[in-house]
Each structure stands twice: as C-alpha cells, then as structure tokens.
Amino acid sequence: MSRSVRLALLGAALALPLASAQDPGVEIYGLRHHVHANFTRIVIDIGRLREYTAGELRGPDRIFADILEAKLNPILHGQDLRVAADYISSIRIAQKTPGTVRLVVDVDFRRIESHRVYHLFDPFRIVVDIYPKSGAAAGGGLPPEPRDAAKPPAAEKAGTEPEIPLQPAQPTAAGYTLARQLGLGARTIVIDPGHGGRDPGCIGKAGLREKDVVLDLSLRLKKLIEAKTDLAVVLTRESDIFVELTDRPTIAQQKAADLFVSIHLNANPSRKKTGVQTFFLNVNPDQAVMEVAARENATSTKTLNAMGEIYKKLVLNDKIIESRELAGRVQASLVKALGRSFTGIKNLGVKGGPFWVLIGTTMPSILVEATYLSNAADESRLKTDAYRQAVAQGVFEGIMDYIHSLGKG
Ligand SMILES: [Zn+2]
C-alpha cells in the first residue's frame, strides 16, 4: 500500500477536455458505497475527466481523495454516510475549497490490509476499494466493478437520507439581511433549472434544448438576486447534470429554503401555442394542466399509481395558499417584464397541477413555464440575450414583489 500521496497524472491528450471558460467545474452528484463480504467499494460519480489526489492521514485514521476543479451538488452537502463495516466508521464528502471536493473515509488502519484509489471511465468515476485484514488474505486479484454499479442499490439509498441542516440568517457586513430588515422569513431561495444531463426536456424545431435554456435563465436569475439583495441562492444544478425530480425538493429542504422556484419551458403539439404560465402544486382536473404535468413528470421513476401520494402530501402541505400567491406575483411580473420589450406575450395565468418536483417541499413552491419552446417565434426569441434577461428580470421582480407583500401583511 502506498503511504504517500498519489497523484493521478493524466496525459496531455486526455487532459484536453478539462475545464474551459464554459465549464468552470464539474458538478459531483453521485456518492455511493457497498460493503461486500471481503471489501468495501466507494464510488464518486463525476462524469467528466478530472485530476485527483489521494492519500491517507493518521490521528484520526482516514483515507482521502481530493477532486480538482469540481463542485459538489447541493444534494451531497453535509453527507456523512454510516457504513456497516467495523473497519470503516463513516464516509464524508465536502467542498474543501471553491474548486476542490474532498472525500474522506474514516477508517481503522489496524483492521485494514490495503486500500486502492483509482478511476474508471464511461462515465468517469473515482473508486476507493478498502480491504479488511481478515477478508483480504483470501484473494489476490481485484474484482471488477459490478456492471450495475451505476445504479445505487436501494439499500444504500435508504441509508443516505441526509439530515436537514439548519441555516440561520447571519448578519451581513451591511447589517441584517434584507429579509430580516423587513421582518420576513425569506432568506434562502432555491432555484431549480428543469431537466439536465440525459433528460433534455423539450427541444425546439431549431434544436434549442429546454435543459440548456433553463440553466442559463436560472443562472441569470441567481445573479440578479445576488446583485440586488442579500438573499442566499442555491441552484439544484449549476451544470448539465441529471438530477432526480424527487431530489430537487430534497435540496430545498436540506437548505431550509424559504422559496422554491422551478424554471421550465413549455411545449405543445400545436406549434402556434404561446404564452407564459406558472404552476403551484395542486390537483386540477383541467386536461391542459394534466398534459403539462405529464410531460414534466416524465422522468420520474414513480408510477401513475403513486399519484395517490400527491393527495396525501397535499393534505400535509399548508403552503398551497402561499404558493398560489407566489405564483400569481411571478406570473404577473414575468408577463409585464416581457411585455416591456416584446410583443404578443400571452398571459396564460396561474394553475394548480400535480408536479412531482413540487412535492415534498414545506415552503412556497412554484413551477414557471416561461415560454413555449415548441413555438418557432418563441424559440428564436429564446436564443437572444435580451429575451432571456427579460425572463430572469420578470421572475426576479415577482419574487421580490411576493417577499415585500409578506412585509405588508
Ligand atoms: Zn420542463
């Protein structure tokens, strides 16, 4: 076993696809582990080639791996996995510096025969194998990674339910937060760019993909909020990665968010259809709403039978009225902001609908369908900076309008 820090030096040719101006850092979304009879495997799913360093530290005993030019997706923030092996006490992952993610495995070196940190491709991932003293004596060669390793076993997933960290508002240099000054609860806003990774969302006739546009819209919205307020903003994804629908509200819960805003683009078989629409979680018999919900729910692994769960959650969610209020303010502001510079902006209003991504949050939560990507004129507008900025501005103004309305109440 190598006692010194190991550096994975990747060849110059391999290193070419590393960070560029458009790719400030890969987002790490997956951390999984499995305790086998004679070893434990930990896998960090990275997706894109990254350099990393690995080594071990004493007092307390631990094995670490630092992944460079990487960012931890919020779903993994504060992850501390308990492991069912006496030679490993926990697996932790954290953003060590703005550009480095560190994995730490707390171990007992007296019980470990050897360990190995290496990488695999397609998709790129870093693997840590740890062999305990009793088990390692039996076999020589390293077993191949199981073919189904890309899918986390259900048992692992159940054990990874993170605790919800409390995030009290901190006074800023300028004094208390805007929200505090207004005597309000809003401190953190989670923005959810729809789709991503293997899920492109809807695709326009000219090839524009919903996942790319909504990410850009969300980043613009984040920038606006951060520039003009002292509210904290968290994105459920900051790059082109796949995030499960049900993990998105989990991020909002983990961050103790005060508002949750999911950003999407609409599509309709009728390419003439245009307009802006905002949804909150509710059950609505309107067939048109069911069509939008069915499309946005498409990547959910849940079956239609599980829709019954919505009814139960709805009873528990006391934020429907607030969500409708937030939806109304954002809808009005968005239509207004777009109307300042563009003609033919149609207000399709606010509707309740059964959206998986809005289930499980305990804060006012909405889903914005900013424009129809299936409409050719809308698609060409969506290619422009001016239109995208107007969407971000409209949503921003709606959020601020809602927050200020709370102060008046
Ligand atoms: Zn969508």
Short mmCIF file of C-alpha atoms and ligand atoms in Angstrom, two decimals:
data_model
loop_
_atom_site.label_atom_id
_atom_site.label_comp_id
_atom_site.label_asym_id
_atom_site.label_seq_id
_atom_site.Cartn_x
_atom_site.Cartn_y
_atom_site.Cartn_z
CA MET A 1 0.00 0.00 0.00
CA SER A 2 1.33 3.39 -0.97
CA ARG A 3 1.85 5.53 2.11
CA SER A 4 2.48 8.69 0.16
CA VAL A 5 0.10 10.93 -1.61
CA ARG A 6 -0.62 9.61 -5.06
CA LEU A 7 -1.22 11.98 -7.92
CA ALA A 8 -3.13 10.82 -10.89
CA LEU A 9 -1.36 12.48 -13.76
CA LEU A 10 -3.49 12.35 -16.80
CA GLY A 11 -1.91 12.50 -20.23
CA ALA A 12 -1.89 15.76 -22.12
CA ALA A 13 -4.26 14.39 -24.74
CA LEU A 14 -6.65 13.16 -22.07
CA ALA A 15 -6.45 16.45 -20.23
CA LEU A 16 -7.73 18.44 -23.20
CA PRO A 17 -11.41 18.28 -22.30
CA LEU A 18 -10.68 19.72 -18.86
CA ALA A 19 -12.16 22.98 -17.64
CA SER A 20 -12.78 25.63 -20.21
CA ALA A 21 -14.48 29.01 -19.96
CA GLN A 22 -17.86 27.32 -20.33
CA ASP A 23 -17.02 24.62 -17.82
CA PRO A 24 -15.84 26.23 -14.60
CA GLY A 25 -16.12 22.98 -12.70
CA VAL A 26 -17.79 19.63 -12.99
CA GLU A 27 -20.64 19.03 -10.58
CA ILE A 28 -20.39 15.90 -8.46
CA TYR A 29 -23.78 14.40 -7.90
CA GLY A 30 -23.27 10.74 -7.03
CA LEU A 31 -21.63 9.14 -4.00
CA ARG A 32 -22.36 5.51 -3.33
CA HIS A 33 -20.82 2.64 -1.46
CA HIS A 34 -21.31 -1.03 -0.99
CA VAL A 35 -19.97 -3.31 1.71
CA HIS A 36 -19.06 -6.64 0.12
CA ALA A 37 -18.05 -9.77 2.02
CA ASN A 38 -14.32 -9.10 1.66
CA PHE A 39 -14.04 -5.44 0.75
CA THR A 40 -15.88 -2.13 0.62
CA ARG A 41 -16.19 -0.09 -2.54
CA ILE A 42 -16.90 3.63 -2.59
CA VAL A 43 -17.65 5.33 -5.92
CA ILE A 44 -17.80 9.03 -6.69
CA ASP A 45 -19.64 9.67 -9.94
CA ILE A 46 -18.05 12.58 -11.72
CA GLY A 47 -18.99 12.18 -15.35
CA ARG A 48 -16.14 14.25 -16.74
CA LEU A 49 -12.43 13.73 -16.58
CA ARG A 50 -10.86 15.29 -13.51
CA GLU A 51 -7.46 15.19 -11.86
CA TYR A 52 -7.39 13.99 -8.30
CA THR A 53 -5.00 13.33 -5.47
CA ALA A 54 -5.40 10.68 -2.84
CA GLY A 55 -3.64 9.60 0.31
CA GLU A 56 -4.03 8.68 3.92
CA LEU A 57 -3.85 10.59 7.17
CA ARG A 58 -3.35 9.46 10.78
CA GLY A 59 -4.85 10.56 14.05
CA PRO A 60 -7.66 10.05 13.36
CA ASP A 61 -7.19 7.45 10.64
CA ARG A 62 -8.62 8.36 7.29
CA ILE A 63 -8.26 7.90 3.57
CA PHE A 64 -8.94 10.89 1.40
CA ALA A 65 -9.33 11.85 -2.23
CA ASP A 66 -9.32 15.43 -3.49
CA ILE A 67 -11.03 16.02 -6.81
CA LEU A 68 -9.80 19.14 -8.53
CA GLU A 69 -11.92 21.61 -10.49
CA ALA A 70 -15.06 20.11 -9.10
CA LYS A 71 -18.12 21.33 -7.32
CA LEU A 72 -20.41 19.40 -5.04
CA ASN A 73 -24.08 19.38 -6.00
CA PRO A 74 -26.19 20.56 -3.04
CA ILE A 75 -27.79 17.11 -2.73
CA LEU A 76 -24.43 15.90 -1.33
CA HIS A 77 -23.80 18.82 1.02
CA GLY A 78 -23.18 17.61 4.54
CA GLN A 79 -23.24 13.96 3.51
CA ASP A 80 -21.96 11.71 6.25
CA LEU A 81 -22.68 8.09 5.46
CA ARG A 82 -22.60 5.43 8.15
CA VAL A 83 -21.07 2.20 6.98
CA ALA A 84 -21.88 -1.33 8.08
CA ALA A 85 -18.23 -2.41 8.40
CA ASP A 86 -16.10 -2.36 11.55
CA TYR A 87 -13.03 -1.08 9.68
CA ILE A 88 -14.87 1.99 8.31
CA SER A 89 -16.83 4.34 10.52
CA SER A 90 -18.05 6.90 8.01
CA ILE A 91 -17.77 8.33 4.52
CA ARG A 92 -17.89 12.08 4.18
CA ILE A 93 -17.77 14.41 1.19
CA ALA A 94 -17.45 18.18 1.24
CA GLN A 95 -16.43 21.22 -0.76
CA LYS A 96 -12.94 21.70 0.67
CA THR A 97 -12.13 24.84 -1.32
CA PRO A 98 -14.17 26.62 -4.02
CA GLY A 99 -12.55 24.37 -6.62
CA THR A 100 -11.82 21.15 -4.73
CA VAL A 101 -14.11 18.44 -3.45
CA ARG A 102 -12.74 16.15 -0.75
CA LEU A 103 -13.88 12.66 0.04
CA VAL A 104 -12.89 11.40 3.47
CA VAL A 105 -13.27 7.81 4.61
CA ASP A 106 -12.85 7.41 8.36
CA VAL A 107 -11.16 4.07 8.90
CA ASP A 108 -9.24 2.00 11.42
CA PHE A 109 -5.89 1.21 9.79
CA ARG A 110 -5.23 -1.59 12.31
CA ARG A 111 -8.09 -3.52 10.70
CA ILE A 112 -7.20 -2.73 7.09
CA GLU A 113 -4.96 -4.84 4.89
CA SER A 114 -4.85 -2.48 1.93
CA HIS A 115 -6.74 0.10 0.01
CA ARG A 116 -6.71 1.40 -3.52
CA VAL A 117 -7.88 4.66 -5.11
CA TYR A 118 -8.27 4.60 -8.88
CA HIS A 119 -10.51 5.82 -11.68
CA LEU A 120 -12.73 4.27 -14.31
CA PHE A 121 -14.17 5.71 -17.49
CA ASP A 122 -17.54 5.95 -19.25
CA PRO A 123 -18.66 7.69 -17.19
CA PHE A 124 -15.58 8.95 -15.37
CA ARG A 125 -15.64 7.96 -11.72
CA ILE A 126 -13.23 7.59 -8.83
CA VAL A 127 -13.27 4.35 -6.93
CA VAL A 128 -11.94 3.62 -3.46
CA ASP A 129 -11.61 -0.06 -2.56
CA ILE A 130 -10.80 -0.94 1.05
CA TYR A 131 -9.78 -4.46 2.06
CA PRO A 132 -10.03 -5.50 5.70
CA LYS A 133 -7.35 -7.73 7.25
CA SER A 134 -9.40 -10.90 7.54
CA GLY A 135 -11.00 -10.78 4.10
CA ALA A 136 -8.01 -9.62 2.07
CA ALA A 137 -5.98 -12.69 2.93
CA ALA A 138 -8.29 -14.88 0.87
CA GLY A 139 -7.97 -13.48 -2.63
CA GLY A 140 -5.29 -11.89 -4.76
CA GLY A 141 -6.76 -10.05 -7.74
CA LEU A 142 -9.12 -7.14 -7.56
CA PRO A 143 -12.68 -7.91 -8.57
CA PRO A 144 -14.11 -5.94 -11.47
CA GLU A 145 -16.60 -3.25 -10.66
CA PRO A 146 -20.09 -4.74 -10.95
CA ARG A 147 -21.82 -3.93 -14.22
CA ASP A 148 -24.80 -2.47 -12.41
CA ALA A 149 -22.62 -0.24 -10.28
CA ALA A 150 -24.04 2.84 -11.95
CA LYS A 151 -27.29 2.24 -10.15
CA PRO A 152 -27.14 2.68 -6.40
CA PRO A 153 -28.66 -0.31 -4.64
CA ALA A 154 -31.88 0.52 -2.86
CA ALA A 155 -30.37 -0.37 0.49
CA GLU A 156 -27.61 2.20 0.01
CA LYS A 157 -30.01 4.88 -0.99
CA ALA A 158 -32.15 4.37 2.09
CA GLY A 159 -29.12 4.90 4.29
CA THR A 160 -28.14 8.17 2.66
CA GLU A 161 -31.06 10.27 3.77
CA PRO A 162 -29.27 13.37 4.95
CA GLU A 163 -30.20 15.36 7.98
CA ILE A 164 -31.62 18.78 7.33
CA PRO A 165 -29.04 21.33 8.37
CA LEU A 166 -30.31 24.48 9.97
CA GLN A 167 -29.25 27.65 8.24
CA PRO A 168 -29.99 30.62 10.45
CA ALA A 169 -29.72 34.02 8.80
CA GLN A 170 -26.36 35.61 9.50
CA PRO A 171 -25.98 39.36 9.75
CA THR A 172 -24.06 40.61 6.74
CA ALA A 173 -21.39 43.28 6.75
CA ALA A 174 -24.10 45.74 5.91
CA GLY A 175 -26.19 44.67 8.87
CA TYR A 176 -29.04 42.21 8.98
CA THR A 177 -30.31 40.63 5.83
CA LEU A 178 -32.88 42.40 3.75
CA ALA A 179 -35.39 39.77 4.77
CA ARG A 180 -34.64 40.37 8.42
CA GLN A 181 -34.92 44.10 7.99
CA LEU A 182 -38.33 43.57 6.52
CA GLY A 183 -39.20 41.26 9.36
CA LEU A 184 -39.65 38.37 6.97
CA GLY A 185 -38.77 34.74 6.88
CA ALA A 186 -37.26 34.65 3.41
CA ARG A 187 -33.51 34.17 3.47
CA THR A 188 -32.75 31.37 1.05
CA ILE A 189 -34.21 30.80 -2.39
CA VAL A 190 -33.68 27.54 -4.20
CA ILE A 191 -33.89 27.83 -7.98
CA ASP A 192 -34.41 24.64 -9.90
CA PRO A 193 -33.37 24.59 -13.56
CA GLY A 194 -35.52 21.82 -15.02
CA HIS A 195 -34.15 18.65 -16.63
CA GLY A 196 -30.40 18.26 -17.37
CA GLY A 197 -27.96 15.54 -18.32
CA ARG A 198 -29.67 12.69 -20.13
CA ASP A 199 -33.00 14.50 -19.88
CA PRO A 200 -33.02 17.36 -22.43
CA GLY A 201 -36.58 18.46 -21.65
CA CYS A 202 -38.41 19.72 -24.71
CA ILE A 203 -36.50 20.52 -27.89
CA GLY A 204 -37.39 23.30 -30.31
CA LYS A 205 -37.63 22.86 -34.05
CA ALA A 206 -34.32 24.70 -34.48
CA GLY A 207 -32.68 22.43 -31.92
CA LEU A 208 -32.72 24.60 -28.80
CA ARG A 209 -32.95 22.37 -25.72
CA GLU A 210 -35.01 23.23 -22.67
CA LYS A 211 -32.30 21.98 -20.27
CA ASP A 212 -29.73 24.45 -21.66
CA VAL A 213 -32.04 27.46 -21.76
CA VAL A 214 -33.49 26.98 -18.26
CA LEU A 215 -29.99 26.59 -16.79
CA ASP A 216 -28.99 29.90 -18.35
CA LEU A 217 -32.23 31.54 -17.17
CA SER A 218 -31.63 30.22 -13.63
CA LEU A 219 -28.03 31.45 -13.56
CA ARG A 220 -29.21 34.88 -14.71
CA LEU A 221 -31.89 34.88 -12.00
CA LYS A 222 -29.33 33.87 -9.37
CA LYS A 223 -27.04 36.69 -10.48
CA LEU A 224 -29.87 39.24 -10.25
CA ILE A 225 -30.93 38.14 -6.77
CA GLU A 226 -27.36 38.13 -5.50
CA ALA A 227 -26.59 41.52 -7.03
CA LYS A 228 -29.69 43.26 -5.72
CA THR A 229 -30.48 41.56 -2.41
CA ASP A 230 -28.68 39.73 0.37
CA LEU A 231 -30.83 36.66 -0.02
CA ALA A 232 -28.94 33.40 -0.44
CA VAL A 233 -29.49 31.49 -3.68
CA VAL A 234 -28.91 27.80 -4.26
CA LEU A 235 -29.34 26.10 -7.63
CA THR A 236 -30.34 22.43 -7.74
CA ARG A 237 -27.85 22.10 -10.59
CA GLU A 238 -25.28 24.51 -11.99
CA SER A 239 -24.24 22.40 -14.93
CA ASP A 240 -25.60 19.90 -17.41
CA ILE A 241 -26.18 17.02 -15.00
CA PHE A 242 -29.16 14.80 -14.36
CA VAL A 243 -30.85 15.42 -11.01
CA GLU A 244 -33.78 13.20 -10.00
CA LEU A 245 -37.10 15.03 -9.80
CA THR A 246 -37.56 13.96 -6.22
CA ASP A 247 -34.05 15.12 -5.21
CA ARG A 248 -34.82 18.68 -6.23
CA PRO A 249 -37.30 19.41 -3.42
CA THR A 250 -34.94 17.49 -1.11
CA ILE A 251 -32.24 20.07 -1.84
CA ALA A 252 -34.71 22.81 -0.95
CA GLN A 253 -35.50 21.02 2.32
CA GLN A 254 -31.80 20.46 3.11
CA LYS A 255 -31.06 24.13 2.57
CA ALA A 256 -34.05 25.11 4.70
CA ALA A 257 -35.13 27.23 1.74
CA ASP A 258 -37.88 29.77 2.11
CA LEU A 259 -38.92 29.70 -1.54
CA PHE A 260 -38.57 27.09 -4.28
CA VAL A 261 -38.78 28.15 -7.92
CA SER A 262 -38.53 25.59 -10.71
CA ILE A 263 -37.84 27.02 -14.18
CA HIS A 264 -39.11 25.30 -17.33
CA LEU A 265 -40.15 25.89 -20.92
CA ASN A 266 -43.43 24.63 -22.26
CA ALA A 267 -44.19 22.53 -25.32
CA ASN A 268 -47.33 21.74 -27.22
CA PRO A 269 -48.12 19.64 -30.31
CA SER A 270 -49.73 22.78 -31.70
CA ARG A 271 -46.71 24.88 -32.63
CA LYS A 272 -48.84 28.02 -32.65
CA LYS A 273 -49.36 27.79 -28.92
CA THR A 274 -47.58 30.54 -26.99
CA GLY A 275 -47.68 32.19 -23.60
CA VAL A 276 -46.40 32.32 -20.04
CA GLN A 277 -47.82 30.12 -17.31
CA THR A 278 -46.99 29.45 -13.65
CA PHE A 279 -48.00 26.44 -11.59
CA PHE A 280 -48.25 25.52 -7.95
CA LEU A 281 -48.85 22.06 -6.53
CA ASN A 282 -52.48 21.11 -6.56
CA VAL A 283 -54.79 18.66 -8.16
CA ASN A 284 -56.58 20.05 -11.11
CA PRO A 285 -58.94 18.25 -13.45
CA ASP A 286 -58.11 20.64 -16.30
CA GLN A 287 -56.88 18.41 -19.15
CA ALA A 288 -54.40 21.03 -20.40
CA VAL A 289 -52.71 21.13 -16.99
CA MET A 290 -52.52 17.34 -16.88
CA GLU A 291 -50.69 17.39 -20.22
CA VAL A 292 -48.05 19.82 -18.91
CA ALA A 293 -47.69 17.82 -15.69
CA ALA A 294 -47.36 14.54 -17.59
CA ARG A 295 -44.54 15.97 -19.68
CA GLU A 296 -42.70 17.49 -16.74
CA ASN A 297 -43.20 14.34 -14.67
CA ALA A 298 -41.95 12.07 -17.46
CA THR A 299 -38.52 11.36 -15.99
CA SER A 300 -39.92 10.40 -12.63
CA THR A 301 -39.42 6.77 -11.76
CA LYS A 302 -42.71 6.84 -9.90
CA THR A 303 -45.70 5.21 -11.47
CA LEU A 304 -49.02 6.81 -12.07
CA ASN A 305 -50.42 4.69 -9.26
CA ALA A 306 -48.18 6.61 -6.88
CA MET A 307 -50.07 9.76 -7.82
CA GLY A 308 -52.30 8.89 -4.92
CA GLU A 309 -49.41 10.03 -2.74
CA ILE A 310 -49.97 13.54 -4.00
CA TYR A 311 -53.35 13.68 -2.36
CA LYS A 312 -51.84 12.66 0.97
CA LYS A 313 -48.99 15.16 0.68
CA LEU A 314 -51.40 17.87 -0.31
CA VAL A 315 -53.27 17.44 2.92
CA LEU A 316 -49.98 17.88 4.77
CA ASN A 317 -48.80 20.86 2.72
CA ASP A 318 -50.05 24.05 4.29
CA LYS A 319 -48.21 26.19 1.78
CA ILE A 320 -50.70 25.93 -1.08
CA ILE A 321 -52.16 29.38 -0.49
CA GLU A 322 -48.68 30.94 -0.25
CA SER A 323 -47.56 29.01 -3.32
CA ARG A 324 -50.54 30.30 -5.29
CA GLU A 325 -49.76 33.82 -4.11
CA LEU A 326 -46.10 33.49 -5.15
CA ALA A 327 -47.15 32.00 -8.49
CA GLY A 328 -49.52 34.91 -9.09
CA ARG A 329 -46.86 37.54 -8.37
CA VAL A 330 -44.21 35.83 -10.50
CA GLN A 331 -46.67 35.27 -13.35
CA ALA A 332 -47.76 38.92 -13.38
CA SER A 333 -44.20 40.26 -13.18
CA LEU A 334 -42.95 37.91 -15.87
CA VAL A 335 -45.70 38.90 -18.31
CA LYS A 336 -45.06 42.56 -17.51
CA ALA A 337 -41.27 42.33 -17.89
CA LEU A 338 -41.52 40.51 -21.23
CA GLY A 339 -44.19 42.94 -22.44
CA ARG A 340 -41.82 45.88 -21.96
CA SER A 341 -39.64 44.74 -24.84
CA PHE A 342 -41.60 42.12 -26.74
CA THR A 343 -44.98 42.00 -28.43
CA GLY A 344 -47.56 39.22 -28.32
CA ILE A 345 -46.77 37.99 -24.80
CA LYS A 346 -49.76 35.95 -23.76
CA ASN A 347 -50.74 35.58 -20.12
CA LEU A 348 -51.95 32.01 -19.62
CA GLY A 349 -52.42 32.56 -15.91
CA VAL A 350 -51.75 30.58 -12.76
CA LYS A 351 -52.90 27.00 -12.34
CA GLY A 352 -52.60 24.20 -9.84
CA GLY A 353 -51.14 20.94 -11.09
CA PRO A 354 -49.70 17.63 -9.90
CA PHE A 355 -45.97 18.16 -10.41
CA TRP A 356 -43.56 15.72 -8.77
CA VAL A 357 -40.88 18.36 -8.47
CA LEU A 358 -43.14 20.41 -6.19
CA ILE A 359 -43.98 17.54 -3.87
CA GLY A 360 -42.23 17.26 -0.55
CA THR A 361 -41.34 20.88 -0.03
CA THR A 362 -42.61 22.74 3.01
CA MET A 363 -42.03 26.22 1.60
CA PRO A 364 -43.97 28.15 -1.09
CA SER A 365 -43.06 26.36 -4.31
CA ILE A 366 -43.82 27.13 -7.93
CA LEU A 367 -43.01 25.93 -11.43
CA VAL A 368 -42.65 28.56 -14.13
CA GLU A 369 -43.24 27.67 -17.78
CA ALA A 370 -41.54 30.75 -19.13
CA THR A 371 -42.37 30.36 -22.83
CA TYR A 372 -43.27 27.72 -25.42
CA LEU A 373 -40.14 26.24 -26.90
CA SER A 374 -42.32 24.43 -29.42
CA ASN A 375 -43.29 27.79 -30.92
CA ALA A 376 -40.78 28.82 -33.61
CA ALA A 377 -41.04 32.55 -32.88
CA ASP A 378 -40.58 31.94 -29.15
CA GLU A 379 -37.62 29.67 -29.86
CA SER A 380 -35.81 32.33 -31.87
CA ARG A 381 -36.51 34.86 -29.10
CA LEU A 382 -35.17 32.41 -26.53
CA LYS A 383 -31.87 32.42 -28.37
CA THR A 384 -31.37 36.10 -27.58
CA ASP A 385 -29.77 37.62 -24.51
CA ALA A 386 -32.48 40.27 -24.35
CA TYR A 387 -35.33 37.77 -24.03
CA ARG A 388 -33.51 35.57 -21.53
CA GLN A 389 -32.62 38.56 -19.39
CA ALA A 390 -36.23 39.76 -19.52
CA VAL A 391 -37.41 36.34 -18.26
CA ALA A 392 -34.92 36.43 -15.40
CA GLN A 393 -35.86 40.02 -14.59
CA GLY A 394 -39.56 39.17 -14.57
CA VAL A 395 -39.17 36.20 -12.24
CA PHE A 396 -36.89 38.26 -10.01
CA GLU A 397 -39.40 41.08 -9.76
CA GLY A 398 -42.16 38.62 -8.97
CA ILE A 399 -40.16 37.02 -6.16
CA MET A 400 -39.35 40.44 -4.69
CA ASP A 401 -42.96 41.52 -5.03
CA TYR A 402 -44.02 38.43 -3.09
CA ILE A 403 -41.43 38.98 -0.35
CA HIS A 404 -42.45 42.62 0.04
CA SER A 405 -46.12 41.63 0.17
CA LEU A 406 -45.30 39.46 3.20
CA GLY A 407 -43.89 42.50 4.94
CA LYS A 408 -47.11 44.40 4.38
CA GLY A 409 -49.23 41.56 5.68
ZN ZN B 1 -39.61 21.14 -18.31
#
